[in-house]
Coordinates of C-alpha atoms and ligand atoms in Angstrom, one line a residue:
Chain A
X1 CA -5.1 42.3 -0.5
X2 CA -6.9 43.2 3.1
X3 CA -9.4 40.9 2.4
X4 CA -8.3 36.8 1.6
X5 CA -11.3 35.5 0.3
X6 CA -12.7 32.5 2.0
X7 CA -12.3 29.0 0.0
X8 CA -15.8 28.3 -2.1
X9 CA -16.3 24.7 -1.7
X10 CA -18.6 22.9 -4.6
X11 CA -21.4 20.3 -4.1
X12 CA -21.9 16.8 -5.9
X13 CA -22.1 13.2 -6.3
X14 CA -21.5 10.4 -8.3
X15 CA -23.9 7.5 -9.0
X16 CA -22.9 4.7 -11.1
X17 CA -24.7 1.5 -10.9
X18 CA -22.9 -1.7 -12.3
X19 CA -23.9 -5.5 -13.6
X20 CA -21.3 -7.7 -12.9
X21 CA -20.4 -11.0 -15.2
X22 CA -19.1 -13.5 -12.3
X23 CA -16.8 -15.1 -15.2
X24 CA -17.0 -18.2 -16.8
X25 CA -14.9 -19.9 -13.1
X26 CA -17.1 -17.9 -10.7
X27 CA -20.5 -18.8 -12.6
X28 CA -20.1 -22.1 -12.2
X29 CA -19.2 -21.6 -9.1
X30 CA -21.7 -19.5 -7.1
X31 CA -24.6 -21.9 -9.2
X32 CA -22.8 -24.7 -7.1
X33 CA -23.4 -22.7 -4.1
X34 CA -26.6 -21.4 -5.4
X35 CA -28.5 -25.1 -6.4
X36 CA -26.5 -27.7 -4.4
X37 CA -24.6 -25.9 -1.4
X38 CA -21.4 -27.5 -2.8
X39 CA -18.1 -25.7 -2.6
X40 CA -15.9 -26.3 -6.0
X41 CA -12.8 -26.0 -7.2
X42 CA -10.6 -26.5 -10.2
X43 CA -7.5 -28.8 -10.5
X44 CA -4.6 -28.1 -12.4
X45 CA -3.7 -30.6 -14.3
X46 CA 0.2 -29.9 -13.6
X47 CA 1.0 -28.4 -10.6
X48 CA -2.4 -30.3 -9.2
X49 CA -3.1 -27.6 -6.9
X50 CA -6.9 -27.2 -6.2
X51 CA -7.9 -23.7 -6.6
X52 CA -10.7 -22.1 -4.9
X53 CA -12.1 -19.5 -5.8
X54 CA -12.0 -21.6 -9.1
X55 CA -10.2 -20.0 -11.9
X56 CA -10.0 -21.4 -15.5
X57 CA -6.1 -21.0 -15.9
X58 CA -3.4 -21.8 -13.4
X59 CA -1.1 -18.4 -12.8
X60 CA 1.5 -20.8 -11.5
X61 CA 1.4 -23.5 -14.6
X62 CA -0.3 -20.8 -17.3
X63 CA -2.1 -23.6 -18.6
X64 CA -5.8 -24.2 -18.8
X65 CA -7.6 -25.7 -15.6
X66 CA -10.9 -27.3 -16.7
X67 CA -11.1 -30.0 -14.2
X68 CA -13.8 -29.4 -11.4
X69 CA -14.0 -31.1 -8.1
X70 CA -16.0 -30.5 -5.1
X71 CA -13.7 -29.4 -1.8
X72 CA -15.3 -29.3 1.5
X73 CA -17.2 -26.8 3.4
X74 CA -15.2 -26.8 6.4
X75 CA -11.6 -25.7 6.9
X76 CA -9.5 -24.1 9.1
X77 CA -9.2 -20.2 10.2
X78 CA -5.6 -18.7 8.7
X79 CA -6.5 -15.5 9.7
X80 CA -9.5 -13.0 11.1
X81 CA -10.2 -9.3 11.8
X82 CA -12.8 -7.6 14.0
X83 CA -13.5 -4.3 13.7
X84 CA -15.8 -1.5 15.7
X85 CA -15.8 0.6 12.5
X86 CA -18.9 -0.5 9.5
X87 CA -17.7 -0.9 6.4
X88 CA -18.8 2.7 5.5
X89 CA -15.9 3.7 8.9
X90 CA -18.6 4.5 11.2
X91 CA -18.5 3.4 14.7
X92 CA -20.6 0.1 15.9
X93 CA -21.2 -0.9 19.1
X94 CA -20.8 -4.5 18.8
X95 CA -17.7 -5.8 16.4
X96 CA -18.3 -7.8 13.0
X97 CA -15.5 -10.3 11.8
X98 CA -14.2 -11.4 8.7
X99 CA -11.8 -14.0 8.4
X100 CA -10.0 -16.5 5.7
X101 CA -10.9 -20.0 6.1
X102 CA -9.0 -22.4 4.0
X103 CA -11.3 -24.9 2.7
X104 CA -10.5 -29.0 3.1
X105 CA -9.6 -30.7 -0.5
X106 CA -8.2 -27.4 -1.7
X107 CA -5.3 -25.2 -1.6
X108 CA -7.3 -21.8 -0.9
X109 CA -10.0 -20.9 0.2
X110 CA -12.5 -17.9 1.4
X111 CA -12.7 -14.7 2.8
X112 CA -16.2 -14.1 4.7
X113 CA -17.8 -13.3 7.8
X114 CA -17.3 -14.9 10.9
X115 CA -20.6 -15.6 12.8
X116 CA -21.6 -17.2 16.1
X117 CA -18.8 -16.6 18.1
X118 CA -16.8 -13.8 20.0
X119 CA -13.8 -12.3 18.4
X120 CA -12.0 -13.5 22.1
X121 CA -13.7 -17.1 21.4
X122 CA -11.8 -17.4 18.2
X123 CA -7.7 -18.7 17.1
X124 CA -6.3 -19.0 14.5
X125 CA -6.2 -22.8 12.9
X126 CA -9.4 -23.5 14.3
X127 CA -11.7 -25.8 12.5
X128 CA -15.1 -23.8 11.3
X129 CA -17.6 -24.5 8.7
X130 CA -19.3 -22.4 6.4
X131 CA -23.6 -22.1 7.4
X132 CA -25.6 -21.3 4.1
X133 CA -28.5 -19.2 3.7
X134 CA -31.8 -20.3 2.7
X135 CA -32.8 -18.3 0.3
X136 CA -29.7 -18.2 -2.1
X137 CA -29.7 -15.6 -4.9
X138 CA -25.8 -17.2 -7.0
X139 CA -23.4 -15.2 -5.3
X140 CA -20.9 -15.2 -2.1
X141 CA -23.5 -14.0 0.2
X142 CA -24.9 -17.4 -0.4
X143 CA -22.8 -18.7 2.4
X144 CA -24.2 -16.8 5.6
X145 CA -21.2 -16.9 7.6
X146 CA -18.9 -19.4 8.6
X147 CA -19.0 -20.4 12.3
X148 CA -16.8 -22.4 14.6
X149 CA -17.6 -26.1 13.9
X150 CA -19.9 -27.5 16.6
Chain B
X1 CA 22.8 0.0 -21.7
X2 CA 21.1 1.6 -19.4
X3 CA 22.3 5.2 -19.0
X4 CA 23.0 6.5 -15.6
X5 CA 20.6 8.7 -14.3
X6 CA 20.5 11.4 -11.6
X7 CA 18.1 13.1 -9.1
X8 CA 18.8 16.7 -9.3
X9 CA 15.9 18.2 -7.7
X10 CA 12.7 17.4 -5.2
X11 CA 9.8 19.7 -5.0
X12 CA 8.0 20.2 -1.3
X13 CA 4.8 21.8 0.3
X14 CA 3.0 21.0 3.3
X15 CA 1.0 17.8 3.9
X16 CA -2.4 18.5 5.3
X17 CA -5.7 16.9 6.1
X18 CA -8.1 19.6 3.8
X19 CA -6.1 21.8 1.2
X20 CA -7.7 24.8 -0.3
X21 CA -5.8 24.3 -3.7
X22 CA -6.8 22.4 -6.4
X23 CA -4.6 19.3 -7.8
X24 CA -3.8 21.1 -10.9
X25 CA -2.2 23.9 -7.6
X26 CA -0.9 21.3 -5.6
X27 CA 1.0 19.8 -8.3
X28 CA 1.9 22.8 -9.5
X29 CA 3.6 24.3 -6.1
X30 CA 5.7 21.4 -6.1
X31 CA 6.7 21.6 -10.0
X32 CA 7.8 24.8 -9.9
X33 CA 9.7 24.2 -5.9
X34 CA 11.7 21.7 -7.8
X35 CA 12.3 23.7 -10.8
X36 CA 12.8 26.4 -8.7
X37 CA 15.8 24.0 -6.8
X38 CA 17.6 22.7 -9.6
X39 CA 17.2 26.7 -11.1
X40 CA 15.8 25.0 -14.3
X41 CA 13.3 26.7 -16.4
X42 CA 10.2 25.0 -17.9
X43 CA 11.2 24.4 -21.0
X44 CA 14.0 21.9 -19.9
X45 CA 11.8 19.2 -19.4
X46 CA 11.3 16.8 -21.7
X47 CA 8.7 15.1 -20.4
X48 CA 6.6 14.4 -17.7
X49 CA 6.0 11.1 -16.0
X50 CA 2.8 11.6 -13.2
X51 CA 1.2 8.9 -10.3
X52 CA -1.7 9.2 -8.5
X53 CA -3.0 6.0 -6.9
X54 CA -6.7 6.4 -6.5
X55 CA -9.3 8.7 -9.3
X56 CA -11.9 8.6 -7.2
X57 CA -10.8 10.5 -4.2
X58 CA -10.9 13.7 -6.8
X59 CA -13.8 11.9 -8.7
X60 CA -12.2 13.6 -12.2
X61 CA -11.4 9.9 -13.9
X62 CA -8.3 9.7 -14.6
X63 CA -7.0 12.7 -12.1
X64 CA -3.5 13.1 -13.9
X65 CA -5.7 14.9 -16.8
X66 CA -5.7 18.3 -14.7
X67 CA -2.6 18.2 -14.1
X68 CA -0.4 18.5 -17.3
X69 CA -0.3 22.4 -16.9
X70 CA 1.1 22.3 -13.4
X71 CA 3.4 20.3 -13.9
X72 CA 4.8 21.7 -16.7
X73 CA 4.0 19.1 -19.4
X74 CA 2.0 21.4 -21.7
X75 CA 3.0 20.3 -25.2
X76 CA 5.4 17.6 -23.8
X77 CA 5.3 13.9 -24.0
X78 CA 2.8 12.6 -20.6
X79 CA 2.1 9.5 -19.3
X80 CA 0.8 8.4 -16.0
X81 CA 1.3 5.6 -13.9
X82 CA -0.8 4.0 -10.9
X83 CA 0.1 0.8 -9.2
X84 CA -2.0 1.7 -5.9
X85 CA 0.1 2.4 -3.1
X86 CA 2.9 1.7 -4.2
X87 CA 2.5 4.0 -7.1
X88 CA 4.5 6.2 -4.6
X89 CA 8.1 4.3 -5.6
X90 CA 6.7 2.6 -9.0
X91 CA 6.1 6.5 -10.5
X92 CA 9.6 7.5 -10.0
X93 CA 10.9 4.1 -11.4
X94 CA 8.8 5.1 -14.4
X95 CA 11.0 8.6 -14.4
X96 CA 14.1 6.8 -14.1
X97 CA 13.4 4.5 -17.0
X98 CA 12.3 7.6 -19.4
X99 CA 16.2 9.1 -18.7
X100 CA 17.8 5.6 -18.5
X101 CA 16.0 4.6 -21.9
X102 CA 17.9 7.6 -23.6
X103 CA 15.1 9.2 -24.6
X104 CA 14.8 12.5 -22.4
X105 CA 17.6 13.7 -20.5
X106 CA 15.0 15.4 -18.1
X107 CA 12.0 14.4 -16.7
X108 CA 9.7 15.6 -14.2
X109 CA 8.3 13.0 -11.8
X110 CA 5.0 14.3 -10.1
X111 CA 2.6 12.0 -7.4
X112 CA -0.1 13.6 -5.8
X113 CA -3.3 12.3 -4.1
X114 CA -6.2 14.4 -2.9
X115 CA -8.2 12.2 -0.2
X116 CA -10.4 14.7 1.4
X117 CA -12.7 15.7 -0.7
X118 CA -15.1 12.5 -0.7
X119 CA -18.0 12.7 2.0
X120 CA -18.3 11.5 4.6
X121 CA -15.6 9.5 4.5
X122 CA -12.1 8.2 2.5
X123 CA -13.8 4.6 3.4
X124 CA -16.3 5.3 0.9
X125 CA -13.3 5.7 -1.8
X126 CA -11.9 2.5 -0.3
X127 CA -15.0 0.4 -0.8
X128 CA -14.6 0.9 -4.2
X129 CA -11.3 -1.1 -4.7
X130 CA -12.2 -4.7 -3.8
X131 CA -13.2 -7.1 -6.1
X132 CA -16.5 -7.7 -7.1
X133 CA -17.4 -11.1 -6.2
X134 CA -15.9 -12.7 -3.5
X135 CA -14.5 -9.3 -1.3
X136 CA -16.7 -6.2 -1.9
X137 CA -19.6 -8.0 -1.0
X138 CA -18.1 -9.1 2.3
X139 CA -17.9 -5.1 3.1
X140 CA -14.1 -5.3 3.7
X141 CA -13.4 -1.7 4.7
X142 CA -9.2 -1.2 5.3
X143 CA -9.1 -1.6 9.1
X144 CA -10.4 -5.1 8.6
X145 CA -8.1 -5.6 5.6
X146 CA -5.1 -4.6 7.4
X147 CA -5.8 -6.5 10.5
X148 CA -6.4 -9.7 8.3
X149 CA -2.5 -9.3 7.3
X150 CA -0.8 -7.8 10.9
X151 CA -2.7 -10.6 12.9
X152 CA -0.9 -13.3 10.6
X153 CA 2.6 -11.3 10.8
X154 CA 2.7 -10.9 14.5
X155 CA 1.8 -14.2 15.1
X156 CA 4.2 -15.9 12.7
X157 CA 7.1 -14.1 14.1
X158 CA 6.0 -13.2 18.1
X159 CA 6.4 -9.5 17.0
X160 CA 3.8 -7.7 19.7
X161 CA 1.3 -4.8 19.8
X162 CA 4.0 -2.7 21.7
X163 CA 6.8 -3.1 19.2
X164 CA 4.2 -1.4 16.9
X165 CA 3.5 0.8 19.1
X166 CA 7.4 1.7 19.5
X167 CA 7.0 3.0 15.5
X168 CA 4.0 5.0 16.0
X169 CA 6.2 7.2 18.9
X170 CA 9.7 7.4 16.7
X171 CA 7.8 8.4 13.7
X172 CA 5.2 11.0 15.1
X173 CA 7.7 12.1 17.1
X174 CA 10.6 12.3 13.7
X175 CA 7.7 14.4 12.4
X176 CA 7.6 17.2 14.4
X177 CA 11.0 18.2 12.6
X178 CA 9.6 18.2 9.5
X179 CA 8.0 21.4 8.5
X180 CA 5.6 19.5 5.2
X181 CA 3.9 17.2 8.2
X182 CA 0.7 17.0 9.1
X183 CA 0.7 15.5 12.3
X184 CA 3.9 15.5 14.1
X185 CA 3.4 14.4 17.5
X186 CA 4.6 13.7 20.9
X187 CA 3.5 10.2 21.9
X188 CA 4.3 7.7 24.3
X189 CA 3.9 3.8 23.8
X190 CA 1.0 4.4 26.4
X191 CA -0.9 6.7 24.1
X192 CA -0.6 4.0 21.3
X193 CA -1.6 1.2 23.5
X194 CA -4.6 3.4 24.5
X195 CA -6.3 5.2 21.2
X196 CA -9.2 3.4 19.9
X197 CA -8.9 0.1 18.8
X198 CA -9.6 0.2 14.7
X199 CA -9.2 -3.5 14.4
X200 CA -7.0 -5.4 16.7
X201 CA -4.0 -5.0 16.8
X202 CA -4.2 -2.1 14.5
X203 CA -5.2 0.9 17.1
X204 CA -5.9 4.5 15.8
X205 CA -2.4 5.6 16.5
X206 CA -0.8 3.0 14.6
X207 CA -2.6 4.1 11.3
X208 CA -1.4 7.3 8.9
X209 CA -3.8 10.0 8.2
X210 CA -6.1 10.5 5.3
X211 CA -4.1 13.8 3.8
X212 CA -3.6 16.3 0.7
X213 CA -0.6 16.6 -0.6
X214 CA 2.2 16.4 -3.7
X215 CA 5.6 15.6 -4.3
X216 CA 8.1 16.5 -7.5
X217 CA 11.3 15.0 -8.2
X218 CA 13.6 16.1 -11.4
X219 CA 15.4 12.8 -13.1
X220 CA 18.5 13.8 -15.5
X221 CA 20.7 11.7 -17.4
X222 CA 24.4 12.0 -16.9
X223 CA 25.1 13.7 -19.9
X224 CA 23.2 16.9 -18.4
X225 CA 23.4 16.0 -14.8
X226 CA 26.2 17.9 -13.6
X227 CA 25.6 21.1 -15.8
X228 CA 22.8 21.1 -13.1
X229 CA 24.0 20.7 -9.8
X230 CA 27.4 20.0 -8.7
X231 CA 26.3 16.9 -6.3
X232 CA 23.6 14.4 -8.6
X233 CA 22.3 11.7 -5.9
X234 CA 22.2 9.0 -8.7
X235 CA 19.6 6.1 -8.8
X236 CA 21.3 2.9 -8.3
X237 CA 18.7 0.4 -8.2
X238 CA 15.4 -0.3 -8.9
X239 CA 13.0 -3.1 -8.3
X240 CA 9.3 -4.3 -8.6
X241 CA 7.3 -7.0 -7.6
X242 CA 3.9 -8.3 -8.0
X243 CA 1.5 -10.9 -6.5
X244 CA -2.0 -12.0 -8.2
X245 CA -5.0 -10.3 -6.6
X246 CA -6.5 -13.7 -5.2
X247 CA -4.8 -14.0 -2.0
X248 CA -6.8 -16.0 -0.5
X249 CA -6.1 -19.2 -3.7
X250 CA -2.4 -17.9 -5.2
X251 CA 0.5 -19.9 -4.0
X252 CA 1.6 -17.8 -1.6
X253 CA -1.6 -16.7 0.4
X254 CA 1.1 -16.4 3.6
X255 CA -0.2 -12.8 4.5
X256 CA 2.6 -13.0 6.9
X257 CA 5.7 -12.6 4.4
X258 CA 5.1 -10.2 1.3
X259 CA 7.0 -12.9 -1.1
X260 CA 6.4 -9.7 -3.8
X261 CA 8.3 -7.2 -1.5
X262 CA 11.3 -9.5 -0.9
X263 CA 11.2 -10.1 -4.5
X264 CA 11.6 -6.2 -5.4
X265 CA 14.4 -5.4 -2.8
X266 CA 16.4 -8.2 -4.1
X267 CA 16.3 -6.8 -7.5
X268 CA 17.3 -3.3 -6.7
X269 CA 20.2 -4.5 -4.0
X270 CA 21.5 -6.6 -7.3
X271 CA 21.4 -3.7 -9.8
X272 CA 22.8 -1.6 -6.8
X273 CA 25.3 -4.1 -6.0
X274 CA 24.8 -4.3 -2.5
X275 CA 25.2 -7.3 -0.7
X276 CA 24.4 -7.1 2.7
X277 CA 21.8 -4.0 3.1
X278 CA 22.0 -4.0 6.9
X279 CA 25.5 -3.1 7.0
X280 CA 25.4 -1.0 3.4
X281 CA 22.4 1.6 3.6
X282 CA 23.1 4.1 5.7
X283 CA 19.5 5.4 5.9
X284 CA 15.7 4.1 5.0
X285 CA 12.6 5.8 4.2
X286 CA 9.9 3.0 4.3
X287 CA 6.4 3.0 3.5
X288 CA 4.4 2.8 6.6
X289 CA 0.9 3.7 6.5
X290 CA 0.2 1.4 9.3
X291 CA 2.8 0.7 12.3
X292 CA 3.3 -3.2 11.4
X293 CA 3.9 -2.2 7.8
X294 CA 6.6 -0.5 8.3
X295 CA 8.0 -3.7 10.3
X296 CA 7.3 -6.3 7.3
X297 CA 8.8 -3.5 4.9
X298 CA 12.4 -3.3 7.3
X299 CA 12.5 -6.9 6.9
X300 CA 11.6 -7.5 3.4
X301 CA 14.3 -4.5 2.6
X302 CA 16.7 -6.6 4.4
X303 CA 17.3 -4.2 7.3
X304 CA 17.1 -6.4 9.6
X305 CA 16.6 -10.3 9.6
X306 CA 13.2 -11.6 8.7
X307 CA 11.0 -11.5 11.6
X308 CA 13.7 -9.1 13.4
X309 CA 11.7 -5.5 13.6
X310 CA 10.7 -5.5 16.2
X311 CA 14.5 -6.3 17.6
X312 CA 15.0 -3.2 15.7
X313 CA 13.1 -1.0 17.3
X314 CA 13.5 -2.4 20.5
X315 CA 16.7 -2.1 20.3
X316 CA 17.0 2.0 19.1
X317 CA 18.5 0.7 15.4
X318 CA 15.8 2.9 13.4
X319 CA 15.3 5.9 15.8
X320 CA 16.5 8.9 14.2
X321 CA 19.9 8.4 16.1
X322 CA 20.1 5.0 15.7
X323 CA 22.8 3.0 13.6
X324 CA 19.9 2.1 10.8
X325 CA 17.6 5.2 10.8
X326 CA 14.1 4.4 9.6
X327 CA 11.7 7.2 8.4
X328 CA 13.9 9.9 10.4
X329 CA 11.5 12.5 8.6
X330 CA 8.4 10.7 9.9
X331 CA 7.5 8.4 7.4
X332 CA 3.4 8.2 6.7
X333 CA 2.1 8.1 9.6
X334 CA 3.8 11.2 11.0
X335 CA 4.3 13.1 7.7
X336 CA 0.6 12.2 6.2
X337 CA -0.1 9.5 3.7
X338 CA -1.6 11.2 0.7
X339 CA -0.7 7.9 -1.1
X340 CA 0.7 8.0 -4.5
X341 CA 2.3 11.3 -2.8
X342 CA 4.3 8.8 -1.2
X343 CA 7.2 9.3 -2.7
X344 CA 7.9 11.9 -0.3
X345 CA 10.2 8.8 1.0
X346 CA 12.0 9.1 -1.8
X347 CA 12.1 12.9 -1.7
X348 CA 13.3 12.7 1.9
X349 CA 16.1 9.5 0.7
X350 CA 17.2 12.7 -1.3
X351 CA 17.6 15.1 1.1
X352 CA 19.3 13.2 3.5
X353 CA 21.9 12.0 1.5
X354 CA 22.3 15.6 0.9
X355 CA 22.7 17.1 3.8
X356 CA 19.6 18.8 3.3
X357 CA 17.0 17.5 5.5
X358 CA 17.2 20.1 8.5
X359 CA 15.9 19.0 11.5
X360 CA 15.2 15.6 10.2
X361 CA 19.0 15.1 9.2
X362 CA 20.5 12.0 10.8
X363 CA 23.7 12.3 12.7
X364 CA 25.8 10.7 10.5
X365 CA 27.1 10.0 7.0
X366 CA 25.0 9.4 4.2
X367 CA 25.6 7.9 1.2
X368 CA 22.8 5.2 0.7
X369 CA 19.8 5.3 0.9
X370 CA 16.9 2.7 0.1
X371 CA 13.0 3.7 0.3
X372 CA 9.8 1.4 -1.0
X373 CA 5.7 1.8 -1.5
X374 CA 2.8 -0.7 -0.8
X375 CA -0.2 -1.6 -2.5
X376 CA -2.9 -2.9 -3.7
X377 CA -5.0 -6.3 -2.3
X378 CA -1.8 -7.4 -0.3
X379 CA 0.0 -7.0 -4.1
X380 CA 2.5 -4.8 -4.9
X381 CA 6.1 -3.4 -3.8
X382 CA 8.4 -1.1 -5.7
X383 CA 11.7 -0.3 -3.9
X384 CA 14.1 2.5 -5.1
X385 CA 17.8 2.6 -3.6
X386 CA 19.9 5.7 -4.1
X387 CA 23.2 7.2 -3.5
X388 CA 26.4 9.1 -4.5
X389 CA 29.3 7.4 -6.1
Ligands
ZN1 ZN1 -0.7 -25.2 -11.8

């Protein structure tokens, strides 16, 4: 054939809009967060291990977790990331963070944005503290950030 | 027990960033390359196993649909298999356990991923796999996940940003043998250093491409095996591992070591009987879609001691010439990472140990060889070694 023909390429999109159950563990949870700004947890009852996020079973144990106890809102930074690129890959200016803060009285803990400091200001181990939002709606973004603690 | 089971063929075509074909034409190109190789017809297969770790990159749920005709499965026994990344490795155990079960004596093994079709971006794709209430939210995109894990890894062992660096050269550079790679390159550790930071210390030339692409491998029991090919490369061990998806609460939320990857080489060094894989696998083909993954994965695989890659590159063990190669045909990052078509390691374990791998081939002896995916929410390994008798 003289003439390859050129590649035909085909428009569309996708829209599919969801609504979520946050689980019998993470309803409880994020209303914590929601009513009371308290961070929970649940403790197995064998291994004793505080688990946050809360879940209603121990994957260690397999046994039911039904015990809930409140764990602090501050902790300490295991690890963070900044990044020049949005969450959509396009380029910023300034750099956002997100880091894991394990949270004191449990043995996990979070993964959220890091706010109020410079990606160069921050180590990992350091002490922060999670700031909430005002206006709180039942769901992670309840916690605004989590900062450095002053 | 287990029959033994054989890798008679591999099927090839290019990598590249934006293919023309179709999946149902990508798959089939490498289908019929591997039938074509082992001089099989269609109708010897028996069944056919397919991975592909993502449906929304084509958008057609449940992608492995439109392509049971190009693989040859029409009227055969299909099943497909996704464990994200690492759906790369895990496919091809799948394969192996269809021959080794007695069921089918042949089976064709086909991953494929088609990553550019989604606009703007393959971070739009990406957004999708995060869980819905404590992560997605957040906004996680991958450059943020990855540096979550490579800050804790370099940190807990003093590896550095220029030992990852090293990796980016060797395997860019290992590419530009390999006539299916995308993006063979001539680097030095400067250019690394230099590209764009993506999220410290992950830079743009320590990350793999977003890429099109397919691979085929033919699985045959040893009843048939040698009625083949004279020379069956046969699989001697196979291994799995999985963590929970709540790394920030399960009981090892150590980013640091992958617990799950350890986990998986140990059981396929077991099965393989190989004691000490440093000294016994004479080649590795490791998944590395980002520079420090490939140095958790050398360690984890027992290449090297446990916090010792970046010794090993250092030190010229992986390069191409060196007494451990390491992706010698490029690996992800040099190759493209289409990522179930991933097993392209294992495709390239093959053609090393037979002599076949052109300008990739190491300079020495091959008998062994070990290759491994990666995937999910810091979640799943599956490792695959391989060898003659
Ligand atoms: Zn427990």
């Amino acid at each position: 054939m003289e003439n390859q023909s050129q590649p035909i390429k085909l428009q569309g999109s996708i829209e599919i809009s969801y609504e979520w159950s946050a689980g019998v563990a993470g309803s409880r949870f994020f209303q914590e967060i929601r009513d009371n700004k308290r961070i929970m947890g649940t403790k197995c009852p064998k291994c004793g291990r505080v688990l946050v996020p809360p879940r209603i079973f121990c994957e260690e144990c397999f046994v039911d977790v039904e015990e809930w106890v409140e764990v602090s809102s501050k902790g300490e930074l295991v690890t963070f990331g900044e990044s020049y690129l949005g969450t959509d890959g396009s380029k910023l200016k300034e750099p956002w963070i997100v880091g894991i803060i394990r949270l004191d009285g449990a043995d996990g803990g979070l993964i959220h944005y890091i706010g109020e400091a410079r990606p160069e200001e921050l180590k990992i181990g350091m002490r922060m503290e999670a700031v909430f939002n005002e206006k709180r709606n039942g769901n992670i973004l309840d916690i605004k950030h989590f900062r450095p603690s002053k | 027990m287990a029959r033994r089971v054989a890798i008679v063929s591999v099927g090839m075509d290019k990598f590249a960033s934006r293919k023309v074909e179709t999946v149902d034409e990508m798959v089939y190109r490498v289908a019929k390359n591997a039938l074509d190789n082992a001089k099989l017809p269609r109708e010897a297969i028996g069944a056919v196993v397919f991975g592909c770790a993502v449906d929304a990159f084509t958008a057609t749920q449940a992608a492995e649909k439109v392509a049971i005709g190009g693989a040859g499965g029409r009227l055969r026994p299909t099943m497909r298999n996704c464990t994200s990344g690492s759906t790369a490795i895990s496919t091809p155990i799948l394969g192996y356990l269809h021959v080794a079960s007695g069921l089918y004596d042949v089976v064709m093994c086909v991953c494929f991923e088609k990553m550019s079709e989604c606009r703007p971006h393959a971070q739009h794709v990406f957004n999708t796999v995060y869980d819905e209430y404590f992560v997605r939210p957040i906004g996680l995109n991958v450059a943020i996940q990855c540096s979550l894990e490579a800050r804790m890894y370099l940190r807990r062992y003093g590896n550095t940003e220029l030992q990852m660096a090293k990796v980016s050269v060797k395997n860019h550079g290992n590419a530009l043998d390999n006539p299916y790679a995308q993006l063979g390159k001539k680097l030095t550790v400067e250019d690394v250093m230099n590209s764009p930071c993506i999220s410290w210390p992950v830079k743009l030339l320590d990350t793999s491409p977003t890429t099109d692409g397919a691979r085929a491998v033919i699985f045959a029991s040893e009843d048939v095996a040698r009625d083949i090919t004279d020379d069956p490369i046969w699989v001697k061990g196979i291994g799995r591992g999985g963590d929970s998806c709540w790394f920030t609460g399960r009981r090892n939320s150590d980013l640091a070591r992958l617990d799950y990857a350890y986990y998986a080489a140990k059981q396929a060094y077991e099965m393989a009987n190989i004691e000490d894989p440093s000294q016994e696998i004479d080649v590795a083909e490791v998944y590395d879609p980002f520079t420090y993954k490939e140095m958790q994965h050398v360690e984890a695989l027992g290449l090297c001691p446990e916090g010792g890659a970046g010794r090993m590159i250092d030190e010229g063990i992986s390069l191409r010439e060196g007494k451990l190669p390491v992706n010698p045909s490029g690996g992800l990052l040099g190759e493209g990472n289409p990522i179930g078509a991933g097993m392209s390691r294992l495709c390239w374990a093959y053609l090393q140990i037979k002599g076949q791998a052109g300008g990739c081939q190491v300079p020495k002896d091959v008998n062994t060889a070990v290759c491994n995916g990666w995937g999910g929410m810091y979640q799943y390994n599956a490792v695959m070694v391989i060898g003659r008798d």
